[in-house]
Amino acid sequence: QSVLTQPPSVSAAPGQKVTISCSGSSSDIGNNYVSWYQQLPGTAPKLLIYDNNKRPSGISDRFSGSKSGASATLGITGLQTGDEADYYCGTWDSSLDAGVFGGGTKLTVL
Amino acid sequence: EVQLVQSGAEVRKPGETLKISCRGSGYSYSTYWIAWVRQMPGKGLEWMGIVYPRDSETRYSPSFKGQVTISVDNSVNTAYLQWSSLKASDTAIYYCARRRSGFLRGFFQYLDVWGKGTTVTVSS
């Protein structure tokens, strides 16, 4: 059971927009910054978003992040088939004194 | 180029020992934490623990404390993850990643550079 809660799957058509939620508590998301990772099939995870809403160099502006209270959201616009992947949120849990991830969300681009 | 290079796939029997490695290059190795992350077959990411190369400080997730040992050799820019007695449930891909962290208006941490992973298979 992951500390952070994500929907197991989301889907949308090419060109559409999708959002992925990540729900936590005051000991994790509520008081710390959130990051998001994309894991394409058979590859290592890659950092997509850090500090709630910042994109590393080279990450498309089709990806965005936001946070409100103890929840965070990843948004992807202009969906492409190449976006099909697993997406994970992550943060620090102050009560565990450890990092935590969400359970992951599988994105299908129909 | 900043990169983390992990050791190759391993196959072991239950009860055996194992030590896998993660060598960093292209950056000031001693000043960034290294994290270890587990991914069991068909499952999600699990944060195992971190090590700070400069002083070898380690921190473990409660789920992994006492189950594995994380260490580092700063002289060869390499972090390690080891087991003293493997179990079949240790079968997984293990990733190392460079951790960025600090405090702004809250604590931030994220993993910005990842190794390709080391597949560990434990089977009799």
PDB file of C-alpha atoms in Angstrom:
ATOM      1  CA  GLN A   1       0.000   0.000   0.000  1.00  0.00           C
ATOM      2  CA  SER A   2       1.634   3.241  -1.148  1.00  0.00           C
ATOM      3  CA  VAL A   3       1.616   6.333   1.046  1.00  0.00           C
ATOM      4  CA  LEU A   4       0.495   8.463  -1.907  1.00  0.00           C
ATOM      5  CA  THR A   5      -2.676   7.566  -3.806  1.00  0.00           C
ATOM      6  CA  GLN A   6      -2.863   7.669  -7.606  1.00  0.00           C
ATOM      7  CA  PRO A   7      -5.516   6.273  -9.954  1.00  0.00           C
ATOM      8  CA  PRO A   8      -4.288   2.949 -11.406  1.00  0.00           C
ATOM      9  CA  SER A   9      -5.028   4.013 -14.970  1.00  0.00           C
ATOM     10  CA  VAL A  10      -6.176   6.882 -17.143  1.00  0.00           C
ATOM     11  CA  SER A  11      -6.812   7.069 -20.862  1.00  0.00           C
ATOM     12  CA  ALA A  12      -7.527   9.660 -23.519  1.00  0.00           C
ATOM     13  CA  ALA A  13      -7.358  10.093 -27.265  1.00  0.00           C
ATOM     14  CA  PRO A  14      -4.381  11.525 -29.145  1.00  0.00           C
ATOM     15  CA  GLY A  15      -4.338  15.311 -29.016  1.00  0.00           C
ATOM     16  CA  GLN A  16      -6.482  15.458 -25.888  1.00  0.00           C
ATOM     17  CA  LYS A  17      -5.526  16.469 -22.356  1.00  0.00           C
ATOM     18  CA  VAL A  18      -5.312  14.216 -19.313  1.00  0.00           C
ATOM     19  CA  THR A  19      -4.701  14.820 -15.626  1.00  0.00           C
ATOM     20  CA  ILE A  20      -3.295  12.420 -13.051  1.00  0.00           C
ATOM     21  CA  SER A  21      -3.954  13.026  -9.376  1.00  0.00           C
ATOM     22  CA  CYS A  22      -1.755  12.231  -6.389  1.00  0.00           C
ATOM     23  CA  SER A  23      -3.265  12.412  -2.935  1.00  0.00           C
ATOM     24  CA  GLY A  24      -1.362  12.457   0.344  1.00  0.00           C
ATOM     25  CA  SER A  25      -1.477  14.010   3.791  1.00  0.00           C
ATOM     26  CA  SER A  26      -0.033  16.838   5.861  1.00  0.00           C
ATOM     27  CA  SER A  27       3.088  14.801   6.642  1.00  0.00           C
ATOM     28  CA  ASP A  28       4.017  14.411   2.972  1.00  0.00           C
ATOM     29  CA  ILE A  29       2.509  16.449   0.121  1.00  0.00           C
ATOM     30  CA  GLY A  30       0.855  18.909   2.479  1.00  0.00           C
ATOM     31  CA  ASN A  31       4.159  20.328   3.680  1.00  0.00           C
ATOM     32  CA  ASN A  32       6.726  19.237   1.085  1.00  0.00           C
ATOM     33  CA  TYR A  33       7.324  19.580  -2.627  1.00  0.00           C
ATOM     34  CA  VAL A  34       6.168  17.048  -5.194  1.00  0.00           C
ATOM     35  CA  SER A  35       7.990  15.519  -8.139  1.00  0.00           C
ATOM     36  CA  TRP A  36       6.674  13.436 -11.041  1.00  0.00           C
ATOM     37  CA  TYR A  37       8.377  10.650 -13.018  1.00  0.00           C
ATOM     38  CA  GLN A  38       7.636   9.006 -16.338  1.00  0.00           C
ATOM     39  CA  GLN A  39       8.561   5.372 -16.875  1.00  0.00           C
ATOM     40  CA  LEU A  40       8.306   4.208 -20.473  1.00  0.00           C
ATOM     41  CA  PRO A  41       7.968   0.422 -20.913  1.00  0.00           C
ATOM     42  CA  GLY A  42      11.200  -1.401 -20.147  1.00  0.00           C
ATOM     43  CA  THR A  43      13.139   1.722 -19.177  1.00  0.00           C
ATOM     44  CA  ALA A  44      14.252   3.530 -16.043  1.00  0.00           C
ATOM     45  CA  PRO A  45      12.092   6.318 -14.632  1.00  0.00           C
ATOM     46  CA  LYS A  46      12.757   9.857 -15.814  1.00  0.00           C
ATOM     47  CA  LEU A  47      12.157  13.097 -13.927  1.00  0.00           C
ATOM     48  CA  LEU A  48       9.288  15.104 -15.471  1.00  0.00           C
ATOM     49  CA  ILE A  49       8.379  17.688 -12.844  1.00  0.00           C
ATOM     50  CA  TYR A  50      10.116  18.844  -9.674  1.00  0.00           C
ATOM     51  CA  ASP A  51       9.300  21.379  -6.949  1.00  0.00           C
ATOM     52  CA  ASN A  52       5.573  20.918  -7.719  1.00  0.00           C
ATOM     53  CA  ASN A  53       5.588  22.641 -11.112  1.00  0.00           C
ATOM     54  CA  LYS A  54       9.088  23.026 -12.580  1.00  0.00           C
ATOM     55  CA  ARG A  55      10.249  21.187 -15.677  1.00  0.00           C
ATOM     56  CA  PRO A  56      13.847  20.000 -16.104  1.00  0.00           C
ATOM     57  CA  SER A  57      15.647  21.115 -19.208  1.00  0.00           C
ATOM     58  CA  GLY A  58      14.461  19.118 -22.209  1.00  0.00           C
ATOM     59  CA  ILE A  59      11.009  18.262 -20.876  1.00  0.00           C
ATOM     60  CA  SER A  60       8.198  19.410 -23.125  1.00  0.00           C
ATOM     61  CA  ASP A  61       5.878  22.178 -21.928  1.00  0.00           C
ATOM     62  CA  ARG A  62       3.005  19.777 -22.656  1.00  0.00           C
ATOM     63  CA  PHE A  63       3.742  18.474 -19.146  1.00  0.00           C
ATOM     64  CA  SER A  64       2.725  20.580 -16.149  1.00  0.00           C
ATOM     65  CA  GLY A  65       2.385  20.125 -12.413  1.00  0.00           C
ATOM     66  CA  SER A  66       0.380  21.757  -9.669  1.00  0.00           C
ATOM     67  CA  LYS A  67      -0.250  21.291  -5.971  1.00  0.00           C
ATOM     68  CA  SER A  68      -3.072  22.289  -3.683  1.00  0.00           C
ATOM     69  CA  GLY A  69      -3.054  21.340  -0.018  1.00  0.00           C
ATOM     70  CA  ALA A  70      -2.216  17.653   0.301  1.00  0.00           C
ATOM     71  CA  SER A  71      -2.879  16.810  -3.354  1.00  0.00           C
ATOM     72  CA  ALA A  72      -0.930  17.242  -6.555  1.00  0.00           C
ATOM     73  CA  THR A  73      -1.810  16.935 -10.223  1.00  0.00           C
ATOM     74  CA  LEU A  74       0.162  16.153 -13.356  1.00  0.00           C
ATOM     75  CA  GLY A  75      -1.294  17.479 -16.594  1.00  0.00           C
ATOM     76  CA  ILE A  76      -0.396  16.362 -20.081  1.00  0.00           C
ATOM     77  CA  THR A  77      -1.740  18.197 -23.119  1.00  0.00           C
ATOM     78  CA  GLY A  78      -1.595  17.313 -26.806  1.00  0.00           C
ATOM     79  CA  LEU A  79      -1.378  13.597 -26.004  1.00  0.00           C
ATOM     80  CA  GLN A  80       0.846  11.482 -28.228  1.00  0.00           C
ATOM     81  CA  THR A  81       1.160   7.701 -28.469  1.00  0.00           C
ATOM     82  CA  GLY A  82       4.715   8.116 -27.199  1.00  0.00           C
ATOM     83  CA  ASP A  83       3.320   9.396 -23.884  1.00  0.00           C
ATOM     84  CA  GLU A  84       2.013   5.913 -23.057  1.00  0.00           C
ATOM     85  CA  ALA A  85       3.863   5.104 -19.856  1.00  0.00           C
ATOM     86  CA  ASP A  86       3.566   4.722 -16.110  1.00  0.00           C
ATOM     87  CA  TYR A  87       3.610   7.974 -14.149  1.00  0.00           C
ATOM     88  CA  TYR A  88       4.622   8.266 -10.495  1.00  0.00           C
ATOM     89  CA  CYS A  89       4.409  11.092  -8.010  1.00  0.00           C
ATOM     90  CA  GLY A  90       6.946  11.367  -5.217  1.00  0.00           C
ATOM     91  CA  THR A  91       7.714  13.475  -2.182  1.00  0.00           C
ATOM     92  CA  TRP A  92       9.288  13.395   1.280  1.00  0.00           C
ATOM     93  CA  ASP A  93       7.322  12.023   4.216  1.00  0.00           C
ATOM     94  CA  SER A  94       8.301  13.993   7.312  1.00  0.00           C
ATOM     95  CA  SER A  95       6.809  11.444   9.720  1.00  0.00           C
ATOM     96  CA  LEU A  96       8.562   8.475   8.112  1.00  0.00           C
ATOM     97  CA  ASP A  97      11.702  10.563   7.498  1.00  0.00           C
ATOM     98  CA  ALA A  98      11.874   8.887   4.103  1.00  0.00           C
ATOM     99  CA  GLY A  99      10.937   9.435   0.499  1.00  0.00           C
ATOM    100  CA  VAL A 100       7.658   8.030  -0.772  1.00  0.00           C
ATOM    101  CA  PHE A 101       6.086   7.340  -4.170  1.00  0.00           C
ATOM    102  CA  GLY A 102       2.561   6.946  -5.363  1.00  0.00           C
ATOM    103  CA  GLY A 103       1.450   3.565  -6.653  1.00  0.00           C
ATOM    104  CA  GLY A 104       1.745   4.717 -10.255  1.00  0.00           C
ATOM    105  CA  THR A 105      -0.747   5.489 -13.016  1.00  0.00           C
ATOM    106  CA  LYS A 106      -0.721   3.766 -16.381  1.00  0.00           C
ATOM    107  CA  LEU A 107      -1.549   6.169 -19.194  1.00  0.00           C
ATOM    108  CA  THR A 108      -3.111   4.739 -22.331  1.00  0.00           C
ATOM    109  CA  VAL A 109      -3.436   6.914 -25.410  1.00  0.00           C
ATOM    110  CA  LEU A 110      -6.317   5.377 -27.325  1.00  0.00           C
TER     111      LEU A 110
ATOM    112  CA  GLU B   1      27.610  14.037 -19.222  1.00  0.00           C
ATOM    113  CA  VAL B   2      26.116  13.289 -15.835  1.00  0.00           C
ATOM    114  CA  GLN B   3      25.438   9.573 -15.521  1.00  0.00           C
ATOM    115  CA  LEU B   4      25.033   6.709 -13.099  1.00  0.00           C
ATOM    116  CA  VAL B   5      26.262   3.328 -14.285  1.00  0.00           C
ATOM    117  CA  GLN B   6      24.935   0.283 -12.488  1.00  0.00           C
ATOM    118  CA  SER B   7      26.410  -3.191 -12.305  1.00  0.00           C
ATOM    119  CA  GLY B   8      24.987  -6.024 -14.387  1.00  0.00           C
ATOM    120  CA  ALA B   9      22.154  -8.451 -13.767  1.00  0.00           C
ATOM    121  CA  GLU B  10      22.597 -11.015 -11.000  1.00  0.00           C
ATOM    122  CA  VAL B  11      21.108 -14.441 -10.344  1.00  0.00           C
ATOM    123  CA  ARG B  12      21.451 -15.886  -6.871  1.00  0.00           C
ATOM    124  CA  LYS B  13      19.961 -18.579  -4.658  1.00  0.00           C
ATOM    125  CA  PRO B  14      18.006 -17.884  -1.462  1.00  0.00           C
ATOM    126  CA  GLY B  15      20.326 -17.346   1.492  1.00  0.00           C
ATOM    127  CA  GLU B  16      23.227 -16.069  -0.606  1.00  0.00           C
ATOM    128  CA  THR B  17      24.865 -12.656  -0.309  1.00  0.00           C
ATOM    129  CA  LEU B  18      24.962  -9.970  -2.966  1.00  0.00           C
ATOM    130  CA  LYS B  19      26.374  -6.481  -3.435  1.00  0.00           C
ATOM    131  CA  ILE B  20      25.410  -4.341  -6.436  1.00  0.00           C
ATOM    132  CA  SER B  21      26.968  -1.048  -7.402  1.00  0.00           C
ATOM    133  CA  CYS B  22      26.241   2.374  -8.871  1.00  0.00           C
ATOM    134  CA  ARG B  23      29.110   4.524 -10.169  1.00  0.00           C
ATOM    135  CA  GLY B  24      28.620   8.197 -10.818  1.00  0.00           C
ATOM    136  CA  SER B  25      30.451  10.433 -13.256  1.00  0.00           C
ATOM    137  CA  GLY B  26      30.239  13.880 -14.797  1.00  0.00           C
ATOM    138  CA  TYR B  27      29.479  15.771 -11.580  1.00  0.00           C
ATOM    139  CA  SER B  28      30.805  16.442  -8.092  1.00  0.00           C
ATOM    140  CA  TYR B  29      29.939  13.014  -6.740  1.00  0.00           C
ATOM    141  CA  SER B  30      30.506  13.681  -3.049  1.00  0.00           C
ATOM    142  CA  THR B  31      27.990  16.514  -2.802  1.00  0.00           C
ATOM    143  CA  TYR B  32      24.791  14.756  -3.909  1.00  0.00           C
ATOM    144  CA  TRP B  33      22.880  12.052  -2.092  1.00  0.00           C
ATOM    145  CA  ILE B  34      22.379   8.761  -3.932  1.00  0.00           C
ATOM    146  CA  ALA B  35      19.021   7.002  -3.555  1.00  0.00           C
ATOM    147  CA  TRP B  36      18.125   3.367  -4.115  1.00  0.00           C
ATOM    148  CA  VAL B  37      14.685   2.455  -5.467  1.00  0.00           C
ATOM    149  CA  ARG B  38      13.142  -1.003  -5.821  1.00  0.00           C
ATOM    150  CA  GLN B  39      10.694  -2.108  -8.485  1.00  0.00           C
ATOM    151  CA  MET B  40       9.321  -5.601  -8.056  1.00  0.00           C
ATOM    152  CA  PRO B  41       8.020  -7.399 -11.160  1.00  0.00           C
ATOM    153  CA  GLY B  42       4.954  -5.615 -12.510  1.00  0.00           C
ATOM    154  CA  LYS B  43       4.830  -3.268  -9.510  1.00  0.00           C
ATOM    155  CA  GLY B  44       5.537   0.373  -8.680  1.00  0.00           C
ATOM    156  CA  LEU B  45       8.535   2.246  -7.340  1.00  0.00           C
ATOM    157  CA  GLU B  46       9.586   1.890  -3.702  1.00  0.00           C
ATOM    158  CA  TRP B  47      12.021   4.282  -2.013  1.00  0.00           C
ATOM    159  CA  MET B  48      14.594   2.200  -0.111  1.00  0.00           C
ATOM    160  CA  GLY B  49      17.117   4.621   1.301  1.00  0.00           C
ATOM    161  CA  ILE B  50      19.843   7.147   0.619  1.00  0.00           C
ATOM    162  CA  VAL B  51      23.537   7.666   1.210  1.00  0.00           C
ATOM    163  CA  TYR B  52      25.597  10.871   1.237  1.00  0.00           C
ATOM    164  CA  PRO B  53      29.018  10.169  -0.295  1.00  0.00           C
ATOM    165  CA  ARG B  54      30.832  12.991   1.507  1.00  0.00           C
ATOM    166  CA  ASP B  55      30.358  11.515   4.988  1.00  0.00           C
ATOM    167  CA  SER B  56      28.677   8.138   4.256  1.00  0.00           C
ATOM    168  CA  GLU B  57      25.543   9.122   6.195  1.00  0.00           C
ATOM    169  CA  THR B  58      22.729   6.725   5.391  1.00  0.00           C
ATOM    170  CA  ARG B  59      18.969   6.819   5.929  1.00  0.00           C
ATOM    171  CA  TYR B  60      16.565   3.969   5.312  1.00  0.00           C
ATOM    172  CA  SER B  61      12.868   3.747   4.671  1.00  0.00           C
ATOM    173  CA  PRO B  62      11.297   1.886   7.632  1.00  0.00           C
ATOM    174  CA  SER B  63      10.258  -0.906   5.237  1.00  0.00           C
ATOM    175  CA  PHE B  64      13.862  -1.628   4.301  1.00  0.00           C
ATOM    176  CA  LYS B  65      15.764  -0.936   7.508  1.00  0.00           C
ATOM    177  CA  GLY B  66      17.580  -4.084   8.591  1.00  0.00           C
ATOM    178  CA  GLN B  67      16.821  -5.788   5.260  1.00  0.00           C
ATOM    179  CA  VAL B  68      19.593  -4.230   3.179  1.00  0.00           C
ATOM    180  CA  THR B  69      22.770  -2.220   3.691  1.00  0.00           C
ATOM    181  CA  ILE B  70      23.561   0.921   1.705  1.00  0.00           C
ATOM    182  CA  SER B  71      27.152   2.108   1.583  1.00  0.00           C
ATOM    183  CA  VAL B  72      29.473   4.245  -0.511  1.00  0.00           C
ATOM    184  CA  ASP B  73      33.129   4.472  -1.519  1.00  0.00           C
ATOM    185  CA  ASN B  74      33.750   8.129  -2.287  1.00  0.00           C
ATOM    186  CA  SER B  75      37.221   7.348  -3.666  1.00  0.00           C
ATOM    187  CA  VAL B  76      35.696   5.506  -6.634  1.00  0.00           C
ATOM    188  CA  ASN B  77      32.434   7.469  -6.887  1.00  0.00           C
ATOM    189  CA  THR B  78      30.426   4.323  -6.203  1.00  0.00           C
ATOM    190  CA  ALA B  79      27.431   3.525  -4.029  1.00  0.00           C
ATOM    191  CA  TYR B  80      26.443   0.009  -3.064  1.00  0.00           C
ATOM    192  CA  LEU B  81      23.375  -1.940  -2.064  1.00  0.00           C
ATOM    193  CA  GLN B  82      23.923  -5.263  -0.363  1.00  0.00           C
ATOM    194  CA  TRP B  83      22.091  -8.213   1.100  1.00  0.00           C
ATOM    195  CA  SER B  84      23.441 -10.694   3.657  1.00  0.00           C
ATOM    196  CA  SER B  85      20.812 -13.366   3.024  1.00  0.00           C
ATOM    197  CA  LEU B  86      18.694 -13.066  -0.097  1.00  0.00           C
ATOM    198  CA  LYS B  87      15.058 -14.130  -0.276  1.00  0.00           C
ATOM    199  CA  ALA B  88      12.944 -14.908  -3.318  1.00  0.00           C
ATOM    200  CA  SER B  89      10.966 -11.740  -2.550  1.00  0.00           C
ATOM    201  CA  ASP B  90      14.112  -9.678  -3.235  1.00  0.00           C
ATOM    202  CA  THR B  91      13.648 -10.430  -6.934  1.00  0.00           C
ATOM    203  CA  ALA B  92      13.295  -6.992  -8.511  1.00  0.00           C
ATOM    204  CA  ILE B  93      14.947  -4.260 -10.534  1.00  0.00           C
ATOM    205  CA  TYR B  94      16.995  -1.936  -8.355  1.00  0.00           C
ATOM    206  CA  TYR B  95      17.622   1.617  -9.507  1.00  0.00           C
ATOM    207  CA  CYS B  96      20.051   4.131  -8.131  1.00  0.00           C
ATOM    208  CA  ALA B  97      19.388   7.820  -8.663  1.00  0.00           C
ATOM    209  CA  ARG B  98      20.968  11.151  -7.818  1.00  0.00           C
ATOM    210  CA  ARG B  99      18.940  12.994  -5.218  1.00  0.00           C
ATOM    211  CA  ARG B 100      18.518  16.739  -5.086  1.00  0.00           C
ATOM    212  CA  SER B 101      17.187  18.077  -1.802  1.00  0.00           C
ATOM    213  CA  GLY B 102      16.874  21.147   0.353  1.00  0.00           C
ATOM    214  CA  PHE B 103      14.450  23.490   2.021  1.00  0.00           C
ATOM    215  CA  LEU B 104      12.475  26.319   0.426  1.00  0.00           C
ATOM    216  CA  ARG B 105       8.961  26.906   1.776  1.00  0.00           C
ATOM    217  CA  GLY B 106       8.932  23.210   2.604  1.00  0.00           C
ATOM    218  CA  PHE B 107      11.324  20.339   2.065  1.00  0.00           C
ATOM    219  CA  PHE B 108      12.057  19.413  -1.519  1.00  0.00           C
ATOM    220  CA  GLN B 109      13.645  16.280  -2.847  1.00  0.00           C
ATOM    221  CA  TYR B 110      13.637  14.731  -6.274  1.00  0.00           C
ATOM    222  CA  LEU B 111      15.640  12.205  -8.266  1.00  0.00           C
ATOM    223  CA  ASP B 112      17.050  13.907 -11.336  1.00  0.00           C
ATOM    224  CA  VAL B 113      19.459  11.342 -12.798  1.00  0.00           C
ATOM    225  CA  TRP B 114      18.732   7.616 -12.832  1.00  0.00           C
ATOM    226  CA  GLY B 115      20.801   4.553 -13.549  1.00  0.00           C
ATOM    227  CA  LYS B 116      19.453   1.952 -15.978  1.00  0.00           C
ATOM    228  CA  GLY B 117      18.736  -0.488 -13.163  1.00  0.00           C
ATOM    229  CA  THR B 118      20.153  -3.806 -12.002  1.00  0.00           C
ATOM    230  CA  THR B 119      17.929  -6.867 -12.278  1.00  0.00           C
ATOM    231  CA  VAL B 120      18.291  -9.214  -9.326  1.00  0.00           C
ATOM    232  CA  THR B 121      16.747 -12.670  -9.573  1.00  0.00           C
ATOM    233  CA  VAL B 122      16.648 -14.899  -6.505  1.00  0.00           C
ATOM    234  CA  SER B 123      15.560 -18.449  -7.226  1.00  0.00           C
ATOM    235  CA  SER B 124      16.424 -21.916  -6.064  1.00  0.00           C
TER     236      SER B 124
END
